[in-house]
PDB file of N, CA and C in Angstrom:
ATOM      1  N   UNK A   1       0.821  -1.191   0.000  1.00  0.00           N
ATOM      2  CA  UNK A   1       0.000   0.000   0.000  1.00  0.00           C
ATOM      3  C   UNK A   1       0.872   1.265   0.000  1.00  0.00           C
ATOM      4  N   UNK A   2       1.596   1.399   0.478  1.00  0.00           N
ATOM      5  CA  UNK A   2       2.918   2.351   0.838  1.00  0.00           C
ATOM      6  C   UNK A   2       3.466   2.607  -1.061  1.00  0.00           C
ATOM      7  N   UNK A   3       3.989   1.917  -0.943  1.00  0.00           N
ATOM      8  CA  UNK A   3       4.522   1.533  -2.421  1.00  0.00           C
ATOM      9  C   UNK A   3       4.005   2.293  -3.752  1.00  0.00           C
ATOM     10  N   UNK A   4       2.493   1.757  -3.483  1.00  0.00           N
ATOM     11  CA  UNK A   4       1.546   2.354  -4.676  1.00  0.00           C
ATOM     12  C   UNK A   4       1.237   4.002  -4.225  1.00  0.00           C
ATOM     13  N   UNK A   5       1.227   4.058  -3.035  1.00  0.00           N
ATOM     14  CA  UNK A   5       1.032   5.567  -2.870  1.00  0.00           C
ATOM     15  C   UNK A   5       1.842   6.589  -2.955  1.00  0.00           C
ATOM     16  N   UNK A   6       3.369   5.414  -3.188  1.00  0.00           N
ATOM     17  CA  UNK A   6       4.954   6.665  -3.409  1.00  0.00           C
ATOM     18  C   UNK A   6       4.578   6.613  -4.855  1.00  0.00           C
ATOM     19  N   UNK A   7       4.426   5.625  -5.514  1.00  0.00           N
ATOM     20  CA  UNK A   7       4.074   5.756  -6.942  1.00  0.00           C
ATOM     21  C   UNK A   7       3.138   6.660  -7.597  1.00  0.00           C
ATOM     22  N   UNK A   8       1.837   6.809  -6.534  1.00  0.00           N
ATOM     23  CA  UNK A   8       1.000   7.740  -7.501  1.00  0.00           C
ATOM     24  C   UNK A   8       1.510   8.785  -6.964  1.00  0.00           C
ATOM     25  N   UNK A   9       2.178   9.217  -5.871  1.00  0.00           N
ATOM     26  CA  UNK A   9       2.838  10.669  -5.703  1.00  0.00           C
ATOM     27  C   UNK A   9       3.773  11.277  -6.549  1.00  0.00           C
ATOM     28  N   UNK A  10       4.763   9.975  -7.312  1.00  0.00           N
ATOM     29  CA  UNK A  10       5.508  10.740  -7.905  1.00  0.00           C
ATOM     30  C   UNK A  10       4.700  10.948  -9.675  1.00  0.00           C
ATOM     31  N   UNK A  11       4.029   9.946 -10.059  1.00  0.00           N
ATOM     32  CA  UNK A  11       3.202  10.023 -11.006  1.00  0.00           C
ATOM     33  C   UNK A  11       2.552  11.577 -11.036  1.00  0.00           C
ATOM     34  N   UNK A  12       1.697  11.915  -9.807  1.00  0.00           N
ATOM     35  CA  UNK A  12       1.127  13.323  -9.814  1.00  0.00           C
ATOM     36  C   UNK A  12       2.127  14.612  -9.898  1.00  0.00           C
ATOM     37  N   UNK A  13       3.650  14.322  -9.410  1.00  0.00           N
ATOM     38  CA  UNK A  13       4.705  15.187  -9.707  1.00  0.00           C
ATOM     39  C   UNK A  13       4.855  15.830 -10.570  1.00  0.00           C
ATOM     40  N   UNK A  14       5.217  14.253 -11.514  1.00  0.00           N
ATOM     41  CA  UNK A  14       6.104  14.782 -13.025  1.00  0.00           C
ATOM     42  C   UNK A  14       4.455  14.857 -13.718  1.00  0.00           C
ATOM     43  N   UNK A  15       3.516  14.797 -13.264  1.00  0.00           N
ATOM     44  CA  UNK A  15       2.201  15.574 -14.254  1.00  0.00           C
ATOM     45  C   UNK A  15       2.331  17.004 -14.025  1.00  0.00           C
ATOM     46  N   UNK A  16       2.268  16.880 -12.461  1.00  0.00           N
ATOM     47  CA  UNK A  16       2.459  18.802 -12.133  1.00  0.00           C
ATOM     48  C   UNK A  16       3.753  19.500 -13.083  1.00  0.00           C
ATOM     49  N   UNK A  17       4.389  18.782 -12.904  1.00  0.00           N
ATOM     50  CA  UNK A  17       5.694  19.119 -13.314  1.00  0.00           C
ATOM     51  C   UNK A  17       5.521  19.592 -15.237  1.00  0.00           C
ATOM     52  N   UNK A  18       5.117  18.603 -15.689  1.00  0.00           N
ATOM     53  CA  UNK A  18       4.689  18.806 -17.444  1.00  0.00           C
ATOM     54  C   UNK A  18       4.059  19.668 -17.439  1.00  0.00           C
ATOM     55  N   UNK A  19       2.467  19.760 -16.683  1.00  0.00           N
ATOM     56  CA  UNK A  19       1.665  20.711 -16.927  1.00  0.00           C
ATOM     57  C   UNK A  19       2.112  22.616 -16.598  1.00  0.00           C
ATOM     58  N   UNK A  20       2.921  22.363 -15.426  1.00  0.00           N
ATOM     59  CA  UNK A  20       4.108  23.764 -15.295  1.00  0.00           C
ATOM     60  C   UNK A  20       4.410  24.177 -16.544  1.00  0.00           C
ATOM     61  N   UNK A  21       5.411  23.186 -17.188  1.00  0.00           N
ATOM     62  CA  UNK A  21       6.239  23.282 -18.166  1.00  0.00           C
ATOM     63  C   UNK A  21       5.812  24.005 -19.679  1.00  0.00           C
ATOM     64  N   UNK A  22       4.488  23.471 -19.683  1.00  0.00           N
ATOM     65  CA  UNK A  22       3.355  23.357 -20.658  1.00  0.00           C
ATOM     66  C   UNK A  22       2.781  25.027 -20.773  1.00  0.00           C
ATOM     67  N   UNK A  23       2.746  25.234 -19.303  1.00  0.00           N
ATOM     68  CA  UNK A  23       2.279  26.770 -19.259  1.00  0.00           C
ATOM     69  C   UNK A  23       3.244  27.681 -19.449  1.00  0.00           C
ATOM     70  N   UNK A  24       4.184  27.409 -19.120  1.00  0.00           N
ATOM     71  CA  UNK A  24       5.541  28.633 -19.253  1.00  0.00           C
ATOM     72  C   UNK A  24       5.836  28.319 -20.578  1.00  0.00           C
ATOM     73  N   UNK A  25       6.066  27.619 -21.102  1.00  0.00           N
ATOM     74  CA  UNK A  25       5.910  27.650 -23.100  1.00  0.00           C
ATOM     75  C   UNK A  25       5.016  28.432 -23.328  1.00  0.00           C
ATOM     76  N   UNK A  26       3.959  28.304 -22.580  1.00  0.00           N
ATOM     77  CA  UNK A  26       2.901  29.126 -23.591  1.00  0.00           C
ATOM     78  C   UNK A  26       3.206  30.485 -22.998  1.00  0.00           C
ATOM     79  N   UNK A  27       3.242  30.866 -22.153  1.00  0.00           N
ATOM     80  CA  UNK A  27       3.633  31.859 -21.854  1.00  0.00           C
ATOM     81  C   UNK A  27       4.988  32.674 -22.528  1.00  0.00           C
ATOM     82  N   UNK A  28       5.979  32.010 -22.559  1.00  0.00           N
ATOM     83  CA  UNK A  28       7.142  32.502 -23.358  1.00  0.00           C
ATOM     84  C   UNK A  28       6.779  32.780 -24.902  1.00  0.00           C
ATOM     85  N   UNK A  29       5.890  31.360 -25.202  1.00  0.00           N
ATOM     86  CA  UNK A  29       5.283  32.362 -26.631  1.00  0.00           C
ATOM     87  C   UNK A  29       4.214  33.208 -26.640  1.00  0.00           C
ATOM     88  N   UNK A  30       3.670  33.538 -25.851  1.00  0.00           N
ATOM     89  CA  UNK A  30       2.971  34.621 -25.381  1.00  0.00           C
ATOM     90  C   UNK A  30       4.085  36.142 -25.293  1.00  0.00           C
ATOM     91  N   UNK A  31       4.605  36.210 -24.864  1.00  0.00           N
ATOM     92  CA  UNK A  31       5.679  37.156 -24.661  1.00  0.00           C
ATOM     93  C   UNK A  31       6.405  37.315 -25.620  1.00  0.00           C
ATOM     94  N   UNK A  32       6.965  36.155 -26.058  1.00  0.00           N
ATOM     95  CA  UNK A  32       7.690  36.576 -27.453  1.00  0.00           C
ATOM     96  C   UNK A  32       6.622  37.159 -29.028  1.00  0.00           C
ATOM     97  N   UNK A  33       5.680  36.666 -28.860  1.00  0.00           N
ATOM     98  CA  UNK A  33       4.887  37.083 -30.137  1.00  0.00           C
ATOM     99  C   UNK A  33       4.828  38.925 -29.826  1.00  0.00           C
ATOM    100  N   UNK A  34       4.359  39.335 -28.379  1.00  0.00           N
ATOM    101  CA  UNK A  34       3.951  40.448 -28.349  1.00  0.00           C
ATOM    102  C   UNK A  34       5.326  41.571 -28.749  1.00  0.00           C
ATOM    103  N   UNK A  35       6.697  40.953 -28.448  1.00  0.00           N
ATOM    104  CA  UNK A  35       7.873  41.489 -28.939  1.00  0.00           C
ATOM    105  C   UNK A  35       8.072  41.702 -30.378  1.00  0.00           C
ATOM    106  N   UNK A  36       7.468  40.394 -30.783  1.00  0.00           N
ATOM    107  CA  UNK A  36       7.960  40.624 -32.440  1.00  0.00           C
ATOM    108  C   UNK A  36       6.920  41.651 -32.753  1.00  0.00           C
ATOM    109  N   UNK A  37       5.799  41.726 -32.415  1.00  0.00           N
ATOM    110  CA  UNK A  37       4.639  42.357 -32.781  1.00  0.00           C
ATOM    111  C   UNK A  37       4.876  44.147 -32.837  1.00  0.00           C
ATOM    112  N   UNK A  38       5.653  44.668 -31.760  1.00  0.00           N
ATOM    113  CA  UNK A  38       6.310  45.685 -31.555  1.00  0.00           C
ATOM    114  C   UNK A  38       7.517  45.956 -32.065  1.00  0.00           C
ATOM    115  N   UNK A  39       7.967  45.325 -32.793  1.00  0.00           N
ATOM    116  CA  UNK A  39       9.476  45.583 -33.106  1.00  0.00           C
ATOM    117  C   UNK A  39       9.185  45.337 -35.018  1.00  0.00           C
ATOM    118  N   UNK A  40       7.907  44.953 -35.438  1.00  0.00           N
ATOM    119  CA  UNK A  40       7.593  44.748 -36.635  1.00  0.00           C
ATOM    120  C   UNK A  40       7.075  46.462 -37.166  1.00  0.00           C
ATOM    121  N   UNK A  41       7.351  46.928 -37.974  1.00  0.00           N
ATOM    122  CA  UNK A  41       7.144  47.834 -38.290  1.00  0.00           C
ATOM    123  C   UNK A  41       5.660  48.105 -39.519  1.00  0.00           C
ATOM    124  N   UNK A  42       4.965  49.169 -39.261  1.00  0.00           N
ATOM    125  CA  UNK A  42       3.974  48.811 -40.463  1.00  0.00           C
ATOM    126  C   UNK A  42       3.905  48.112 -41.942  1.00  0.00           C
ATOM    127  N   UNK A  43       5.376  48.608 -42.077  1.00  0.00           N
ATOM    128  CA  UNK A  43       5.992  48.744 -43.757  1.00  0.00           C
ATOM    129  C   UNK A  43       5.794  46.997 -43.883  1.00  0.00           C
ATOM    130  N   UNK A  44       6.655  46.233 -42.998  1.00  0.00           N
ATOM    131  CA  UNK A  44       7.256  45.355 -42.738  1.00  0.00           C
ATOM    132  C   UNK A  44       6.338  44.193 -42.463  1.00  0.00           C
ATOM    133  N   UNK A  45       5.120  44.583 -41.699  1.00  0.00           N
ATOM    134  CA  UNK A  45       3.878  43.913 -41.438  1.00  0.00           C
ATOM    135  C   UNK A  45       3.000  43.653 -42.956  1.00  0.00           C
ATOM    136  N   UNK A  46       3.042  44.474 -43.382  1.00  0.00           N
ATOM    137  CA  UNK A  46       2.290  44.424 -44.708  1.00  0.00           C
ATOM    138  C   UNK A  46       2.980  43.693 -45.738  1.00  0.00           C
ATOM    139  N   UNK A  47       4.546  43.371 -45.755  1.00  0.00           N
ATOM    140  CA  UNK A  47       5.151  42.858 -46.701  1.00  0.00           C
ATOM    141  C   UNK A  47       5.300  41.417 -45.863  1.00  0.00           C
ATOM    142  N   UNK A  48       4.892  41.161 -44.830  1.00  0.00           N
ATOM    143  CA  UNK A  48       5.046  39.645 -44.489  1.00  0.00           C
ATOM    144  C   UNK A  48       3.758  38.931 -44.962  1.00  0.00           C
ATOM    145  N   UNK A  49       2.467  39.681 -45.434  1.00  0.00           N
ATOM    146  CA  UNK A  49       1.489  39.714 -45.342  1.00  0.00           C
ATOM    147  C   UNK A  49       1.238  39.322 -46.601  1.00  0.00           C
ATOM    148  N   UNK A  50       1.687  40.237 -47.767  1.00  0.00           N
ATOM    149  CA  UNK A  50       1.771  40.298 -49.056  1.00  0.00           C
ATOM    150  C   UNK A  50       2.529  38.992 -49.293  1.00  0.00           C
ATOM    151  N   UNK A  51       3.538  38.728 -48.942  1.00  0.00           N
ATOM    152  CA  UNK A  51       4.378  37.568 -49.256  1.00  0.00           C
ATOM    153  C   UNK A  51       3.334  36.206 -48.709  1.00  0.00           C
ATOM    154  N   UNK A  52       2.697  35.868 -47.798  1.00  0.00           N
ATOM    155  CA  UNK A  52       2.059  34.882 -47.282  1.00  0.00           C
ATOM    156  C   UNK A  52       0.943  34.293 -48.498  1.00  0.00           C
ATOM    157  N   UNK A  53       0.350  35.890 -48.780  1.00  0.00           N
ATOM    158  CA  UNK A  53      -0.887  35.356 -49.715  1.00  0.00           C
ATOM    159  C   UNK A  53      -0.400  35.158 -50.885  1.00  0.00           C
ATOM    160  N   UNK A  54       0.714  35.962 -51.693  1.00  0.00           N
ATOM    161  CA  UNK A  54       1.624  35.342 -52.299  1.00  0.00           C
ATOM    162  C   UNK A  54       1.669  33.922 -52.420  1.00  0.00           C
ATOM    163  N   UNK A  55       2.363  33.587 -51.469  1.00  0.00           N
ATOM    164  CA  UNK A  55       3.007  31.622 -51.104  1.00  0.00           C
ATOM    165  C   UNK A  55       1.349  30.992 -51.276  1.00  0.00           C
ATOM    166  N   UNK A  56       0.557  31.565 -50.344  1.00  0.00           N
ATOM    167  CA  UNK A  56      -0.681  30.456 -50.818  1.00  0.00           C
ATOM    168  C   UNK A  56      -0.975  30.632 -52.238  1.00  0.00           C
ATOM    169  N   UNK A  57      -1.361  31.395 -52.932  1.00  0.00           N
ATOM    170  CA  UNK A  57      -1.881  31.371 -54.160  1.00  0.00           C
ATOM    171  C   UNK A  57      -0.907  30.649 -54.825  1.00  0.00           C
ATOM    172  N   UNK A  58       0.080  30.087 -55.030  1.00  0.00           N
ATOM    173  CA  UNK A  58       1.446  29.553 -55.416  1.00  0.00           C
ATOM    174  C   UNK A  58       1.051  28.260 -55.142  1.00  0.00           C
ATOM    175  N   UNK A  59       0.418  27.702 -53.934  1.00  0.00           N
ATOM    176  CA  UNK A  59       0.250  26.286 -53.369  1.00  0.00           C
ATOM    177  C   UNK A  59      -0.940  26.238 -53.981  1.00  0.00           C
ATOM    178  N   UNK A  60      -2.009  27.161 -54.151  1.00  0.00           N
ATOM    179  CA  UNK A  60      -3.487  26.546 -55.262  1.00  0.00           C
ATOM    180  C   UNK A  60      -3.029  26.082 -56.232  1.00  0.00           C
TER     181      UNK A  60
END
């Protein structure tokens, strides 16, 4: 009984532990998008933009 209960403790760990992990990714890309987002300039926004629909019409 002991045994199984060190087991599901550490089982619930490394879940806590992933699900942590899981959030601070998202978070770091949370943070990083809002950087690029500010450091992208109008000019620059519109030509990533132009180029995208570009590439799809290319893949029709």
């Amino acid at each position: 009984m002991k045994e199984r209960a060190e087991t599901e403790i550490e089982q619930e760990r490394k879940k806590a532990l992933n699900d942590i992990k899981d959030e601070i990714g998202g978070m770091a890309l949370d943070i990083a998008s809002k950087v690029v987002e500010r450091e992208i300039s109008e000019k620059d926004h519109r030509q990533l933009i132009d180029e995208f629909i570009q590439n799809v019409g290319e893949q029709s």
